[in-house]
Every structure is written in structure tokens, then in C-alpha cells.
Short mmCIF file of C-alpha atoms in Angstrom, two decimals:
data_model
loop_
_atom_site.label_atom_id
_atom_site.label_comp_id
_atom_site.label_asym_id
_atom_site.label_seq_id
_atom_site.Cartn_x
_atom_site.Cartn_y
_atom_site.Cartn_z
CA UNK R 13 -36.11 -91.45 -18.03
CA UNK R 14 -36.53 -87.68 -18.38
CA UNK R 15 -37.85 -85.63 -15.51
CA UNK R 16 -40.92 -84.68 -17.45
CA UNK R 17 -41.77 -88.29 -18.21
CA UNK R 18 -41.18 -89.24 -14.60
CA UNK R 19 -43.50 -86.38 -13.56
CA UNK R 20 -46.21 -87.56 -15.98
CA UNK R 21 -45.97 -91.09 -14.76
CA UNK R 22 -46.15 -89.83 -11.06
CA UNK R 23 -49.23 -87.81 -11.83
CA UNK R 24 -51.11 -90.80 -13.18
CA UNK R 25 -50.31 -92.54 -9.98
CA UNK R 26 -52.17 -90.08 -7.84
CA UNK R 27 -55.85 -89.26 -7.37
CA UNK R 28 -56.03 -86.47 -4.77
CA UNK R 29 -54.23 -83.35 -3.77
CA UNK R 30 -54.36 -79.91 -2.14
CA UNK R 31 -56.07 -77.50 -4.49
CA UNK R 32 -55.10 -73.80 -3.83
CA UNK R 33 -57.25 -70.94 -5.17
CA UNK R 34 -57.15 -67.19 -4.87
CA UNK R 35 -59.54 -66.24 -2.08
CA UNK R 36 -62.41 -64.00 -3.34
CA UNK R 37 -63.53 -63.19 0.18
CA UNK R 38 -60.00 -62.43 1.60
CA UNK R 39 -58.04 -60.60 -1.08
CA UNK R 40 -54.41 -61.56 -1.35
CA UNK R 41 -54.67 -64.95 0.50
CA UNK R 42 -54.53 -68.39 -0.95
CA UNK R 43 -57.22 -70.82 0.00
CA UNK R 44 -56.37 -74.62 0.25
CA UNK R 45 -58.80 -77.46 0.09
CA UNK R 46 -58.65 -81.21 -0.44
CA UNK R 47 -59.59 -82.23 -3.94
CA UNK R 48 -60.06 -85.74 -5.43
CA UNK R 49 -59.50 -85.72 -9.19
CA UNK R 50 -59.34 -87.96 -12.25
CA UNK R 51 -56.90 -87.37 -15.04
CA UNK R 52 -58.22 -87.31 -18.54
CA UNK R 53 -56.23 -88.97 -21.32
CA UNK R 54 -54.19 -85.80 -21.96
CA UNK R 55 -53.00 -85.91 -18.42
CA UNK R 56 -55.01 -82.92 -17.16
CA UNK R 57 -56.78 -83.23 -13.62
CA UNK R 58 -60.55 -83.01 -13.71
CA UNK R 59 -62.49 -82.15 -10.56
CA UNK R 60 -66.24 -82.22 -9.78
CA UNK R 61 -67.14 -79.34 -7.55
CA UNK R 62 -70.29 -77.59 -6.28
CA UNK R 63 -71.09 -73.97 -7.24
CA UNK R 64 -71.56 -73.20 -3.40
CA UNK R 65 -68.06 -74.54 -2.59
CA UNK R 66 -65.55 -71.87 -1.57
CA UNK R 67 -62.98 -72.93 -4.05
CA UNK R 68 -65.57 -72.85 -6.93
CA UNK R 69 -66.38 -69.16 -5.98
CA UNK R 70 -62.65 -68.39 -6.03
CA UNK R 71 -62.17 -69.99 -9.33
CA UNK R 72 -65.05 -67.91 -10.77
CA UNK R 73 -63.14 -64.81 -9.52
CA UNK R 74 -59.77 -65.98 -10.60
CA UNK R 75 -59.25 -69.18 -12.63
CA UNK R 76 -55.47 -69.55 -11.91
CA UNK R 77 -55.02 -72.33 -9.44
CA UNK R 78 -52.39 -74.58 -7.99
CA UNK R 79 -52.56 -78.35 -7.25
CA UNK R 80 -50.16 -80.18 -5.00
CA UNK R 81 -49.99 -83.87 -5.22
CA UNK R 82 -47.60 -86.08 -3.25
CA UNK R 83 -46.81 -89.68 -2.40
CA UNK R 84 -46.93 -91.14 1.07
CA UNK R 85 -47.50 -89.32 4.43
CA UNK R 86 -44.58 -90.90 6.36
CA UNK R 87 -41.84 -88.49 5.12
CA UNK R 88 -43.20 -85.82 2.89
CA UNK R 89 -39.90 -84.16 2.50
CA UNK R 90 -38.21 -87.26 1.14
CA UNK R 91 -41.03 -88.45 -1.02
CA UNK R 92 -41.81 -87.38 -4.51
CA UNK R 93 -44.30 -84.48 -4.94
CA UNK R 94 -45.57 -82.41 -7.90
CA UNK R 95 -46.85 -78.83 -7.90
CA UNK R 96 -49.09 -77.92 -10.93
CA UNK R 97 -49.92 -74.37 -11.81
CA UNK R 98 -53.01 -74.41 -13.96
CA UNK R 99 -55.98 -72.60 -15.31
CA UNK R 100 -59.31 -74.09 -14.35
CA UNK R 101 -61.98 -74.30 -17.05
CA UNK R 102 -65.51 -75.47 -16.79
CA UNK R 103 -66.14 -78.77 -18.64
CA UNK R 104 -69.32 -80.42 -19.75
CA UNK R 105 -70.15 -82.90 -17.00
CA UNK R 106 -72.30 -84.84 -19.45
CA UNK R 107 -69.32 -85.70 -21.66
CA UNK R 108 -69.85 -89.46 -21.71
CA UNK R 109 -66.23 -90.46 -21.95
CA UNK R 110 -65.08 -88.29 -19.06
CA UNK R 111 -68.29 -88.97 -16.98
CA UNK R 112 -67.77 -92.82 -17.34
CA UNK R 113 -63.99 -92.54 -16.55
CA UNK R 114 -64.64 -90.24 -13.54
CA UNK R 115 -67.25 -92.58 -12.03
CA UNK R 116 -65.12 -95.63 -12.58
CA UNK R 117 -62.45 -94.06 -10.21
CA UNK R 118 -64.92 -92.22 -7.92
CA UNK R 119 -68.28 -94.12 -8.02
CA UNK R 120 -69.50 -92.40 -4.87
CA UNK R 121 -69.76 -89.22 -6.96
CA UNK R 122 -72.58 -90.54 -9.08
CA UNK R 123 -75.33 -88.84 -7.00
CA UNK R 124 -73.78 -85.43 -7.80
CA UNK R 125 -74.18 -85.70 -11.51
CA UNK R 126 -77.98 -85.27 -11.01
CA UNK R 127 -77.36 -82.06 -9.03
CA UNK R 128 -77.49 -78.92 -11.16
CA UNK R 129 -74.89 -77.10 -8.97
CA UNK R 130 -72.07 -79.66 -9.53
CA UNK R 131 -69.77 -79.02 -12.55
CA UNK R 132 -66.63 -80.45 -13.97
CA UNK R 133 -63.57 -78.30 -14.07
CA UNK R 134 -60.45 -79.26 -16.03
CA UNK R 135 -57.13 -77.95 -14.74
CA UNK R 136 -55.02 -77.10 -17.77
CA UNK R 137 -51.46 -77.20 -16.67
CA UNK R 138 -49.38 -74.13 -17.55
CA UNK R 139 -46.19 -74.94 -15.32
CA UNK R 140 -45.21 -77.78 -13.25
CA UNK R 141 -42.50 -78.39 -10.60
CA UNK R 142 -41.60 -81.91 -9.86
CA UNK R 143 -39.45 -83.02 -6.90
CA UNK R 144 -38.43 -86.62 -7.37
CA UNK R 145 -36.11 -86.63 -4.39
CA UNK R 146 -33.13 -84.91 -2.91
CA UNK R 147 -31.20 -83.07 -5.59
CA UNK R 148 -33.62 -84.25 -8.40
CA UNK R 149 -36.11 -81.47 -9.28
CA UNK R 150 -37.05 -79.05 -11.97
CA UNK R 151 -39.70 -76.96 -13.61
CA UNK R 152 -41.43 -78.04 -16.90
CA UNK R 153 -43.87 -76.25 -19.20
CA UNK R 154 -47.48 -77.20 -19.28
CA UNK R 155 -47.33 -78.08 -23.00
CA UNK R 156 -44.66 -80.70 -22.12
CA UNK R 157 -46.93 -82.18 -19.57
CA UNK R 158 -49.85 -82.48 -21.97
CA UNK R 159 -50.28 -85.72 -23.80
CA UNK R 160 -51.39 -86.01 -27.40
CA UNK R 161 -54.84 -87.50 -28.12
CA UNK R 162 -54.55 -91.23 -28.98
CA UNK R 163 -57.19 -93.82 -30.02
CA UNK R 164 -56.79 -95.26 -26.57
CA UNK R 165 -59.18 -92.58 -25.26
CA UNK R 166 -61.97 -94.06 -27.42
CA UNK R 167 -60.99 -97.63 -26.89
CA UNK R 168 -60.59 -97.44 -23.16
CA UNK R 169 -64.21 -98.60 -22.23
CA UNK R 170 -64.05 -101.66 -24.46
CA UNK R 171 -60.62 -102.65 -23.15
CA UNK R 172 -61.92 -102.40 -19.54
CA UNK R 173 -64.99 -104.57 -20.39
CA UNK R 174 -62.97 -107.18 -22.19
CA UNK R 175 -60.42 -107.50 -19.25
CA UNK R 176 -63.03 -107.54 -16.53
CA UNK R 177 -65.25 -110.12 -18.37
CA UNK R 178 -62.68 -112.42 -19.97
CA UNK R 179 -59.48 -111.94 -18.01
CA UNK R 180 -60.39 -111.36 -14.38
CA UNK R 181 -57.86 -114.12 -13.46
CA UNK R 182 -55.12 -112.13 -15.02
CA UNK R 183 -56.16 -109.09 -12.96
CA UNK R 184 -55.76 -111.11 -9.77
CA UNK R 185 -52.41 -112.39 -10.94
CA UNK R 186 -51.25 -108.87 -11.63
CA UNK R 187 -52.32 -107.85 -7.98
CA UNK R 188 -50.33 -110.73 -6.48
CA UNK R 189 -47.26 -110.65 -8.75
CA UNK R 190 -46.73 -106.82 -8.82
CA UNK R 191 -48.09 -105.67 -5.54
CA UNK R 192 -48.18 -108.84 -3.36
CA UNK R 193 -51.89 -108.30 -2.86
CA UNK R 194 -53.97 -111.49 -2.64
CA UNK R 195 -57.31 -110.17 -3.75
CA UNK R 196 -60.63 -111.93 -3.74
CA UNK R 197 -61.75 -110.04 -6.76
CA UNK R 198 -60.40 -107.22 -8.92
CA UNK R 199 -61.70 -105.02 -11.75
CA UNK R 200 -59.85 -102.70 -14.10
CA UNK R 201 -61.12 -99.20 -13.66
CA UNK R 202 -58.92 -97.22 -16.14
CA UNK R 203 -56.11 -97.55 -18.67
CA UNK R 204 -53.92 -94.81 -20.10
CA UNK R 205 -50.68 -94.30 -21.97
CA UNK R 206 -48.52 -95.07 -19.01
CA UNK R 207 -50.34 -97.88 -17.36
CA UNK R 208 -53.64 -98.96 -15.79
CA UNK R 209 -55.47 -98.95 -12.54
CA UNK R 210 -57.26 -101.80 -10.67
CA UNK R 211 -59.63 -101.83 -7.82
CA UNK R 212 -58.65 -104.82 -5.71
CA UNK R 213 -60.90 -106.31 -3.14
CA UNK R 214 -59.58 -108.03 0.05
CA UNK R 215 -61.14 -107.08 3.42
CA UNK R 216 -61.36 -103.65 1.93
CA UNK R 217 -61.15 -102.08 -1.52
CA UNK R 218 -57.88 -100.54 -2.60
CA UNK R 219 -56.71 -98.93 -5.86
CA UNK R 220 -53.56 -100.35 -7.37
CA UNK R 221 -51.48 -98.83 -10.09
CA UNK R 222 -49.58 -100.82 -12.74
CA UNK R 223 -47.01 -99.24 -15.01
CA UNK R 224 -46.29 -100.26 -18.61
CA UNK R 225 -42.65 -100.62 -19.58
CA UNK R 226 -43.22 -98.43 -22.55
CA UNK R 227 -46.11 -96.07 -23.28
CA UNK R 228 -48.99 -97.29 -25.42
CA UNK R 229 -51.40 -95.47 -27.63
CA UNK R 230 -54.07 -97.89 -28.80
CA UNK R 231 -55.88 -101.20 -27.96
CA UNK R 232 -53.44 -103.45 -29.89
CA UNK R 233 -50.47 -102.04 -27.99
CA UNK R 234 -52.41 -102.40 -24.80
CA UNK R 235 -53.06 -106.03 -25.58
CA UNK R 236 -49.39 -106.69 -26.19
CA UNK R 237 -48.34 -105.05 -22.90
CA UNK R 238 -51.05 -106.83 -20.84
CA UNK R 239 -50.13 -110.17 -22.34
CA UNK R 240 -46.53 -109.64 -21.50
CA UNK R 241 -47.36 -108.84 -17.99
CA UNK R 242 -49.62 -111.97 -17.72
CA UNK R 243 -46.64 -114.02 -18.85
CA UNK R 244 -44.40 -112.39 -16.25
CA UNK R 245 -46.82 -113.40 -13.57
CA UNK R 246 -46.62 -117.05 -14.68
CA UNK R 247 -42.80 -117.12 -14.67
#
């Protein structure tokens, strides 16, 4: 697997990071803040932020930002991490596809959509540095990180509805087989080229990531991959 592909897959496994912006108040200083995000189908992080937030004021002053995402908190030096250099651009928060996708991952944000001072910003990656582990690291261009537009973007909602309505038992089997999580209930919340995400409910809710063996681009390929995974659970 190429380093770029590994970095893309890693990015889709994350959902929050440290957003660094250029301080408008204190010239020359970077300003870091915690930022939950949802990736669009091109693999670009989308954040929902208020106009009164410090990082929003900074972006208005200088749209060049950095986003650090990492895995695990036990040994940050040993675990994978990805630094994205990007340009933040305001995005229509009423875009139905992105709005629905964002709220499936972060349903607690629904109240913010009715507030005029909250806006989507998409971080368009210009450069990325991925550290997979000791001695395995490198820079990659933003155009290499960006995924092409596939039919899956339009078909995502119908796939999710079908899986949650007709194949809930498979979702439970995926949780047990691939993550050893014995969930009481589970629902798919997103599907993309590299895999899909499930919210599994035990005593608490947790998000689980499932990777496809090979990337998919449409509903038929998604069906083939999901059926294969269901068969693996039974064997």
C-alpha cells in the first residue's frame, strides 16, 4: 500500500483534531483549538464553526490553516499521525448531502444549523505529512490526497437506509466479528470509498470503523463488499 493511500485511509478513520490558525489578535503566533470534523466524499475535512469563535476570526484574516489528526493517546510518538496544510473555504451549510452526512456523524450539532452565525468551512488540503510509524513517513501533495467524485456520494443515503432497515443483523455481526464488540443495536452512519462507519450501542455509544479490502465507487460495489464481509462473519 502506498503511503498516500495509507494516509487517506487513516484520515477516514479519524473525526477530530487540532486546528491551528494564524492569530489575528497576536500577529505571528499560531492559535490551536480542538476541532471535530466530517470528511466529504473527496476526503476534505468539513468543520462547522461560529463567526464569534477565535479560529473563525483568524480564518477570515488568513485562510491558511493546519489540522493535526492522530490515533490513540497512549503513546503519541509511536502512533500514526497526519498533519494537513489546507486552505479553509466557506461552504453552504444548507447543502443537503453534506448537511445530512455531517449530522449523521455529529447529531448534537443539529441545533447549530438554525443559528445564523454557524457556517461550514471545508479545508482543502494543499500538502500533507503522514507519519505511519518509526522510519515510515513522507510529504504528499494535496491533489494526491483528494479523491475523485464517484456515484457513491449520491447513493450514500439510500445505502445507509437499506442497511439500517433490512440488514441490522449484519451490522451487529460486523461489530462482533471485526471489533469484538457485542452491541445491543447498531446503525450505519456513513459509507465512503475506503469503508464505512457504524454507531454501536452497548452501555454507551461508540463509533466503529470498517475498512474495505479494496476501494469502492458505487452502490453495486458497496453491496459486493458488504456481502463478502457478512459471509466472513458467518465463517
